[in-house]
PDB file of C-alpha atoms and ligand atoms in Angstrom:
ATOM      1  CA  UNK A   1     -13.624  16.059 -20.469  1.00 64.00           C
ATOM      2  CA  UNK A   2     -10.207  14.130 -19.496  1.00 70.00           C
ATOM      3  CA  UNK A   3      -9.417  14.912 -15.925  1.00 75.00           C
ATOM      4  CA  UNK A   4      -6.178  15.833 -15.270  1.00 78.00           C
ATOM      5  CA  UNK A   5      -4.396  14.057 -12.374  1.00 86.00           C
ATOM      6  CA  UNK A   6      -1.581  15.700 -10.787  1.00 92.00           C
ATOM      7  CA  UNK A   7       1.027  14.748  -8.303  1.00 93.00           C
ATOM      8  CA  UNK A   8       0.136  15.184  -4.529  1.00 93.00           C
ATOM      9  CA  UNK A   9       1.774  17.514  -2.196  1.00 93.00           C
ATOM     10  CA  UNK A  10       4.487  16.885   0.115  1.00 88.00           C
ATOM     11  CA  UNK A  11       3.799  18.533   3.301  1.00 87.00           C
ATOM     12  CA  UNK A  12       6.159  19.081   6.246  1.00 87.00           C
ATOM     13  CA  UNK A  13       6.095  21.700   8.859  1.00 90.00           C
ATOM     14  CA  UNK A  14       8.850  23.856   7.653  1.00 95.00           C
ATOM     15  CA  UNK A  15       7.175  26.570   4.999  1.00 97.00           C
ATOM     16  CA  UNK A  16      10.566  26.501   2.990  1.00 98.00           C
ATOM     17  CA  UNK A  17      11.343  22.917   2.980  1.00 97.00           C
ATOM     18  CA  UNK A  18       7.958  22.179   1.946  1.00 96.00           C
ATOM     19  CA  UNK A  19       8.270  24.478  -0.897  1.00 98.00           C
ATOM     20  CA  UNK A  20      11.470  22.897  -2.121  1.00 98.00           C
ATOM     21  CA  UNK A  21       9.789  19.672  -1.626  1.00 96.00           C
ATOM     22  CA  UNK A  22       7.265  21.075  -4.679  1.00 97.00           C
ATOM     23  CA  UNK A  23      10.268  19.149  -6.877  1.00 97.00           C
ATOM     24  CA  UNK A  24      11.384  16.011  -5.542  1.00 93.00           C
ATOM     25  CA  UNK A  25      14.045  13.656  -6.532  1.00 95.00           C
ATOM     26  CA  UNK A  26      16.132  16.390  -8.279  1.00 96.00           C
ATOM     27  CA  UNK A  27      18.832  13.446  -8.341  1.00 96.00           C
ATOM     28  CA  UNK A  28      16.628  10.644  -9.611  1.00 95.00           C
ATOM     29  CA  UNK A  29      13.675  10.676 -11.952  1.00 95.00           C
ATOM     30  CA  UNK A  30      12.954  14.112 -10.797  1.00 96.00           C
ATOM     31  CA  UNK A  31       8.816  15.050 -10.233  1.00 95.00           C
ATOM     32  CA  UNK A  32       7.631  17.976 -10.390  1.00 97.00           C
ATOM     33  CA  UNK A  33       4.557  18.541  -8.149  1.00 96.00           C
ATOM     34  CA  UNK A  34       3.870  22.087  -9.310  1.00 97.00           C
ATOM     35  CA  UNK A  35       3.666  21.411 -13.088  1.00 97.00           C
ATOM     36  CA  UNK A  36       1.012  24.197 -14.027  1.00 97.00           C
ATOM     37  CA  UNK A  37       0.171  27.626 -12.360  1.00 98.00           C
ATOM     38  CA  UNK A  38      -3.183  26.170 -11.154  1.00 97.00           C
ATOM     39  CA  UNK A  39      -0.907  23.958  -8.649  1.00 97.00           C
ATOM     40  CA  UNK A  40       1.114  26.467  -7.274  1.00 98.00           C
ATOM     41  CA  UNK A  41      -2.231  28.634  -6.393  1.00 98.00           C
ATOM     42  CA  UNK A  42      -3.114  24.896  -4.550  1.00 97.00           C
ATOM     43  CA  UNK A  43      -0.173  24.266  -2.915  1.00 98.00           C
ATOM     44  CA  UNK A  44      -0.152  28.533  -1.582  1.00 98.00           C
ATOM     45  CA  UNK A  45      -3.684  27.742  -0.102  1.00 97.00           C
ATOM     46  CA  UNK A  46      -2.801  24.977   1.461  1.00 97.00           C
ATOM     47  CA  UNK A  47       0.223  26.709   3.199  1.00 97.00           C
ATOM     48  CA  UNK A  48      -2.293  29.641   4.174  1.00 96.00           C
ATOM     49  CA  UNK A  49      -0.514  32.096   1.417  1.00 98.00           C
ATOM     50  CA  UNK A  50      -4.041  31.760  -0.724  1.00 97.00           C
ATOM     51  CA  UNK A  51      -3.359  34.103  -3.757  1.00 98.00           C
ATOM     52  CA  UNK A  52      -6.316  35.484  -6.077  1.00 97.00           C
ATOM     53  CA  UNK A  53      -3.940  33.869 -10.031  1.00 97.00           C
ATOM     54  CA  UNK A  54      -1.250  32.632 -11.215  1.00 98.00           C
ATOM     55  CA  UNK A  55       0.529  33.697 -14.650  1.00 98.00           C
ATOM     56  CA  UNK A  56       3.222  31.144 -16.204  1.00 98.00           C
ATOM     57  CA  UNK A  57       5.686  33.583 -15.917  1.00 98.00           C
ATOM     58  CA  UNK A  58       5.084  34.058 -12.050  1.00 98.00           C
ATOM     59  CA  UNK A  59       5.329  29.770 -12.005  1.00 98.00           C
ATOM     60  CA  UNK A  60       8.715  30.464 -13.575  1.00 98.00           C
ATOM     61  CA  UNK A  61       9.393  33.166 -10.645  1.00 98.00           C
ATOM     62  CA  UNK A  62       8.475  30.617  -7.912  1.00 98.00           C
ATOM     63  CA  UNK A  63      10.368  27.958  -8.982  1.00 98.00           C
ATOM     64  CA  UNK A  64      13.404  30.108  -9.204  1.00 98.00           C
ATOM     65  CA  UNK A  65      12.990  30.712  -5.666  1.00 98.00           C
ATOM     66  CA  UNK A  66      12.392  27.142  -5.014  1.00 98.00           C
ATOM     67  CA  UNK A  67      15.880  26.065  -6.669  1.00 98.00           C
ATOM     68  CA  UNK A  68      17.199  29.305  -4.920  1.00 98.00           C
ATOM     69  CA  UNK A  69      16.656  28.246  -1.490  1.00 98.00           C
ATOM     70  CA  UNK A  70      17.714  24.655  -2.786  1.00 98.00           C
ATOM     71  CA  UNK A  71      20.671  25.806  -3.776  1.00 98.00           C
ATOM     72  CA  UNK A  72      21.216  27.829  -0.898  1.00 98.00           C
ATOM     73  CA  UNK A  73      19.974  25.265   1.853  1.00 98.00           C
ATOM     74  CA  UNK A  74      22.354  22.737   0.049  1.00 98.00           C
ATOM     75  CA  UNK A  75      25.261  24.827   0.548  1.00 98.00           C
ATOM     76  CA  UNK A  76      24.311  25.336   4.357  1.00 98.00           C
ATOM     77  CA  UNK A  77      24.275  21.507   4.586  1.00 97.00           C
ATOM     78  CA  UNK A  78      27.769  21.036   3.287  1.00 97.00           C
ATOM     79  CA  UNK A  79      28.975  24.138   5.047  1.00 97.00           C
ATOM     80  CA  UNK A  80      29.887  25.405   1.528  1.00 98.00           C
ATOM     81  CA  UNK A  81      29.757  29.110   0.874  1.00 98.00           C
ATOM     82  CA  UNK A  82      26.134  30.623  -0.350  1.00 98.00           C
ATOM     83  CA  UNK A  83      26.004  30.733  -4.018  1.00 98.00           C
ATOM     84  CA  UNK A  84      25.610  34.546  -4.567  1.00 98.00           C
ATOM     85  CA  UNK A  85      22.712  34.325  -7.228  1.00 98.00           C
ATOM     86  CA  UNK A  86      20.446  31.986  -4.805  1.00 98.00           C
ATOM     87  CA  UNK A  87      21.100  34.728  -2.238  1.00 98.00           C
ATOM     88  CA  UNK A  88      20.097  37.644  -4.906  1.00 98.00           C
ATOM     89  CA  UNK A  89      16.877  35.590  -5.688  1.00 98.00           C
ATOM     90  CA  UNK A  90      16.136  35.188  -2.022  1.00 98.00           C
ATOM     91  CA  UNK A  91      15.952  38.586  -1.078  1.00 98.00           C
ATOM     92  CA  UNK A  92      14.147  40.039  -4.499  1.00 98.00           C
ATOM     93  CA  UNK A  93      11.689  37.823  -3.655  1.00 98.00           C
ATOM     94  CA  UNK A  94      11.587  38.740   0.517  1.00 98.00           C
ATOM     95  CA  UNK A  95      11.956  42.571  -0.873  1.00 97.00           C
ATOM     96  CA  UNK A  96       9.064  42.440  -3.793  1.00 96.00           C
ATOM     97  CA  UNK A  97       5.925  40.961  -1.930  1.00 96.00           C
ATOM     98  CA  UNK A  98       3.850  42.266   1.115  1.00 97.00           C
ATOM     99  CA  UNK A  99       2.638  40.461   3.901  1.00 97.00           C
ATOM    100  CA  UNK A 100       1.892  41.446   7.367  1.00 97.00           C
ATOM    101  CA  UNK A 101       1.960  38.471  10.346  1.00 96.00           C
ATOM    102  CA  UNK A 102      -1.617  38.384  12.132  1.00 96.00           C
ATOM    103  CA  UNK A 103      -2.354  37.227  15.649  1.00 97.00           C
ATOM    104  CA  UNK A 104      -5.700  35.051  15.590  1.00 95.00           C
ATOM    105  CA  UNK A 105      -8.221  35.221  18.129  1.00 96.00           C
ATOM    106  CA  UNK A 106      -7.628  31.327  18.765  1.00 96.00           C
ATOM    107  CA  UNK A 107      -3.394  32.641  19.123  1.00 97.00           C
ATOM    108  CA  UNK A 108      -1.957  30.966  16.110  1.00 94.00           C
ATOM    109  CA  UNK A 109      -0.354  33.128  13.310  1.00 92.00           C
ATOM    110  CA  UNK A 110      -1.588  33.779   9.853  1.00 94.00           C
ATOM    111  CA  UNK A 111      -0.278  35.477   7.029  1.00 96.00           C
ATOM    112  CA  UNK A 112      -2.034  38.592   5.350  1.00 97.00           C
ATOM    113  CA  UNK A 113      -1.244  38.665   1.716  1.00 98.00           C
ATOM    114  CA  UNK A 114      -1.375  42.844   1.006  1.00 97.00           C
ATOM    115  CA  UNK A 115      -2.810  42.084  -2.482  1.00 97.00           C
ATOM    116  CA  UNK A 116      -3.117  38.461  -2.664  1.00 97.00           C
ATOM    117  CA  UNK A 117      -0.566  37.687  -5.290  1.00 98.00           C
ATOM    118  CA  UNK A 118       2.028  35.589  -6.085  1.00 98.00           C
ATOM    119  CA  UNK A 119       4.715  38.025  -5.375  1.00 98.00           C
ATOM    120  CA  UNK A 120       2.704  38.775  -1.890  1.00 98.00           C
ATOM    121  CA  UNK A 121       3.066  34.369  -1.106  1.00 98.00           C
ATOM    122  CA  UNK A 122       6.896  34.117  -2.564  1.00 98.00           C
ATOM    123  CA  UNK A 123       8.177  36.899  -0.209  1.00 98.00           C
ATOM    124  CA  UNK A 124       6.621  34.607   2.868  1.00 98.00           C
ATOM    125  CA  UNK A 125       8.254  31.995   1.766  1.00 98.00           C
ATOM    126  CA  UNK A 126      11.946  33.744   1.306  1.00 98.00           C
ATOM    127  CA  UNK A 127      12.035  35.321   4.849  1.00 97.00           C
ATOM    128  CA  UNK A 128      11.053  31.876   5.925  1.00 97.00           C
ATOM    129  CA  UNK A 129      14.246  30.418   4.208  1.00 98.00           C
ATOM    130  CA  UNK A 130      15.668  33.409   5.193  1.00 98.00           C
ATOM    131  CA  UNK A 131      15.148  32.356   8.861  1.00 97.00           C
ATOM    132  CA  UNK A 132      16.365  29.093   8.246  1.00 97.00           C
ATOM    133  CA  UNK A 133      19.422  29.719   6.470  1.00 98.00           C
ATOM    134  CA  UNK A 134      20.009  32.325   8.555  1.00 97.00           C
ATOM    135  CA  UNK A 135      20.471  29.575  11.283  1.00 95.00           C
ATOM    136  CA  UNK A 136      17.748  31.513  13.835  1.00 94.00           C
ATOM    137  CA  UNK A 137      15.787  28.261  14.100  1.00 94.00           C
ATOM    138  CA  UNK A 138      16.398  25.578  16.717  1.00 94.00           C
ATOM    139  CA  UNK A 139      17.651  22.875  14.762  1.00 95.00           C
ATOM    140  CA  UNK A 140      19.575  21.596  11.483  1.00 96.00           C
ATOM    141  CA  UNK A 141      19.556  22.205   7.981  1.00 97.00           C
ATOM    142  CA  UNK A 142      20.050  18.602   6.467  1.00 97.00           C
ATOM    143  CA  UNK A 143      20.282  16.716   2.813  1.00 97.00           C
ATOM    144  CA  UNK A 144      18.246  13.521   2.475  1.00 96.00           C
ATOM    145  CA  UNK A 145      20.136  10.335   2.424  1.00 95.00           C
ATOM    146  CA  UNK A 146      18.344   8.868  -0.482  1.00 94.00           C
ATOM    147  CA  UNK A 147      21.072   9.567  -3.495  1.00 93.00           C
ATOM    148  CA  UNK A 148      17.949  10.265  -5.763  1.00 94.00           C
ATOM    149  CA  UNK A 149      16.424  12.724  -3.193  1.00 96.00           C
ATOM    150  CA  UNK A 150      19.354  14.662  -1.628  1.00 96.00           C
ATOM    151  CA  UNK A 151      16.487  16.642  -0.799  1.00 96.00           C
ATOM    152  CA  UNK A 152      17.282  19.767   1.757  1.00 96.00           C
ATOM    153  CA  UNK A 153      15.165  19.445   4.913  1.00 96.00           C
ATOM    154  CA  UNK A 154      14.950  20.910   8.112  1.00 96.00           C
ATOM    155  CA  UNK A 155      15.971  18.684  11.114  1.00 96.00           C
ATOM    156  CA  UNK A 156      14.109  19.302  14.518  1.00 93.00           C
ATOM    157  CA  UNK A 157      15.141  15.830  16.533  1.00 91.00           C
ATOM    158  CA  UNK A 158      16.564  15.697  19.188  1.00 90.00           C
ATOM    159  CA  UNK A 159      20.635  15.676  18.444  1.00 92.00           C
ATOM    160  CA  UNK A 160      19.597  16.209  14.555  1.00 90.00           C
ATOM    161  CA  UNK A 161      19.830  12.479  13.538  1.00 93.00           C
ATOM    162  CA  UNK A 162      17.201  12.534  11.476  1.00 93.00           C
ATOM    163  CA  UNK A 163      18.486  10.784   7.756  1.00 94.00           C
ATOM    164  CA  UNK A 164      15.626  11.332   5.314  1.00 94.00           C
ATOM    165  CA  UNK A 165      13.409  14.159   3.933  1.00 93.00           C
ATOM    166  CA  UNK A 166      10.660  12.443   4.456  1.00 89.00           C
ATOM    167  CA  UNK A 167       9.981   8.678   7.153  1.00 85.00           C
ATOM    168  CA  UNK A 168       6.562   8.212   4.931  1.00 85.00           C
ATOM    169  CA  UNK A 169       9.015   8.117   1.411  1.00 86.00           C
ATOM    170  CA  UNK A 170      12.770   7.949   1.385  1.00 91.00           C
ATOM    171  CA  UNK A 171      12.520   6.622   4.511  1.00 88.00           C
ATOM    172  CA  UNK A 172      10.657   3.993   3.931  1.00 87.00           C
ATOM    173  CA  UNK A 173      11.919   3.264   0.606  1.00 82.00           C
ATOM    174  CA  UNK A 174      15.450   2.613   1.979  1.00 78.00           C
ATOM    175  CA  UNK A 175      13.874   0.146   5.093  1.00 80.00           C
ATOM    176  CA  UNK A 176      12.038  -1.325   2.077  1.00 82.00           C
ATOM    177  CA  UNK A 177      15.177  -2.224   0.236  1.00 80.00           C
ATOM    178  CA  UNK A 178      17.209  -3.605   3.266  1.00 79.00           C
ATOM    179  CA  UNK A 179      14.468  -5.668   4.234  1.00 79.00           C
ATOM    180  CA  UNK A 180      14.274  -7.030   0.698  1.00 82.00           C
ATOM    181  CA  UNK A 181      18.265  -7.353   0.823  1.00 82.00           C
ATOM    182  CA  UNK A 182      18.320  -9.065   3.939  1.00 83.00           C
ATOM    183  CA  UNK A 183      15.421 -11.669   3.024  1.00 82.00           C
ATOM    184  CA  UNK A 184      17.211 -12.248   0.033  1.00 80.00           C
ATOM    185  CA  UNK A 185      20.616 -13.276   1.962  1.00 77.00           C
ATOM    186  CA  UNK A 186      18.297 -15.172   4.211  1.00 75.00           C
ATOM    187  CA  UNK A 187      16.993 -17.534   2.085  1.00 74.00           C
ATOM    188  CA  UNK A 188      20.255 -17.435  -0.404  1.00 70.00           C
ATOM    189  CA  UNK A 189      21.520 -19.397   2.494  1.00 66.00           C
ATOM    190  CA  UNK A 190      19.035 -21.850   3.313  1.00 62.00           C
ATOM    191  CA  UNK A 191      18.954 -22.807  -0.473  1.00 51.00           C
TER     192      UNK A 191
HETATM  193 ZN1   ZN B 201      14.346  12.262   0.462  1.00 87.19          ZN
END
């Protein structure tokens, strides 16, 4: 049997960032890291929203909330208006699905899924970008630098100077390039 190699997860700390992350460079080559149902019931586990399936036609629901709160988080960023059908999509999907907040004995939160779907998962997700848009959190709702990535992330630093989605990727991509750039001046010069 062929095995089927998918693309890896980005995680961050932020439950709603992370999801949007699901798709990156939305301005580039764009890769999507939840291709197949299967993926989204691994990426939910992963984020402690474990769900029991996954239809297609739930995939379809989840990554209209995904490019909801993208839209939405984008808009935030350029202190643009909130497009009124991200907002609509955001709160079906906070209004559709149970989940109750649970207090470990070790005092770290988990999620209870009331029936362990998909619709249970998404509406964790939305009140989380809910939250964020909503501007409750301590910090900054920022786009990536990267003009391939323009990703939507949430910035915790200290005065919010943080530039990319992601140090390990953009980031890195960008210090990559400059280095390259500069080494390239460098020895234009000496030749
Ligand atoms: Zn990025």
């Amino acid at each position: 049997m062929a095995v089927v190699y998918f693309p890896e997860f980005r995680l961050g700390k932020v439950l709603a960032t992370s999801f949007t992350a699901t798709l990156s460079e939305r301005c580039g080559e764009a890769l999507e890291r939840i291709p197949v149902p299967s993926r989204l019931v691994d990426w939910l586990a992963v984020n402690g929203l474990a769900v029991d399936s996954c239809t297609q036609s739930q995939l379809d629901h989840a990554r209209e909330l995904r490019e909801s709160i993208h839209a939405a988080a984008t808009a935030v960023a350029n202190q643009d208006p909130l497009p009124s059908s991200a907002v609509q999509v955001i709160n079906d999907c906070s209004t559709r699905g149970l989940a109750s907040a649970i207090l470990t004995a070790e005092g770290s939160r988990e999620w209870r899924l009331s029936s362990a779907s998909v619709e249970d998962a998404l509406s964790v997700i939305a009140a989380d970008a809910i939250s964020l848009l909503a501007g409750e959190r301590e910090g900054k709702i920022s786009l990536c630098a990267s003009p391939t990535c323009r990703a939507a992330f949430f910035d915790t630093s200290r005065g919010c100077t943080r530039r990319w989605c992601d140090m390990n990727t953009c980031g890195n991509r960008e210090k990559k390039a400059r280095f390259l750039a500069n080494k390239r001046k460098t020895s234009s010069l000496a030749g």
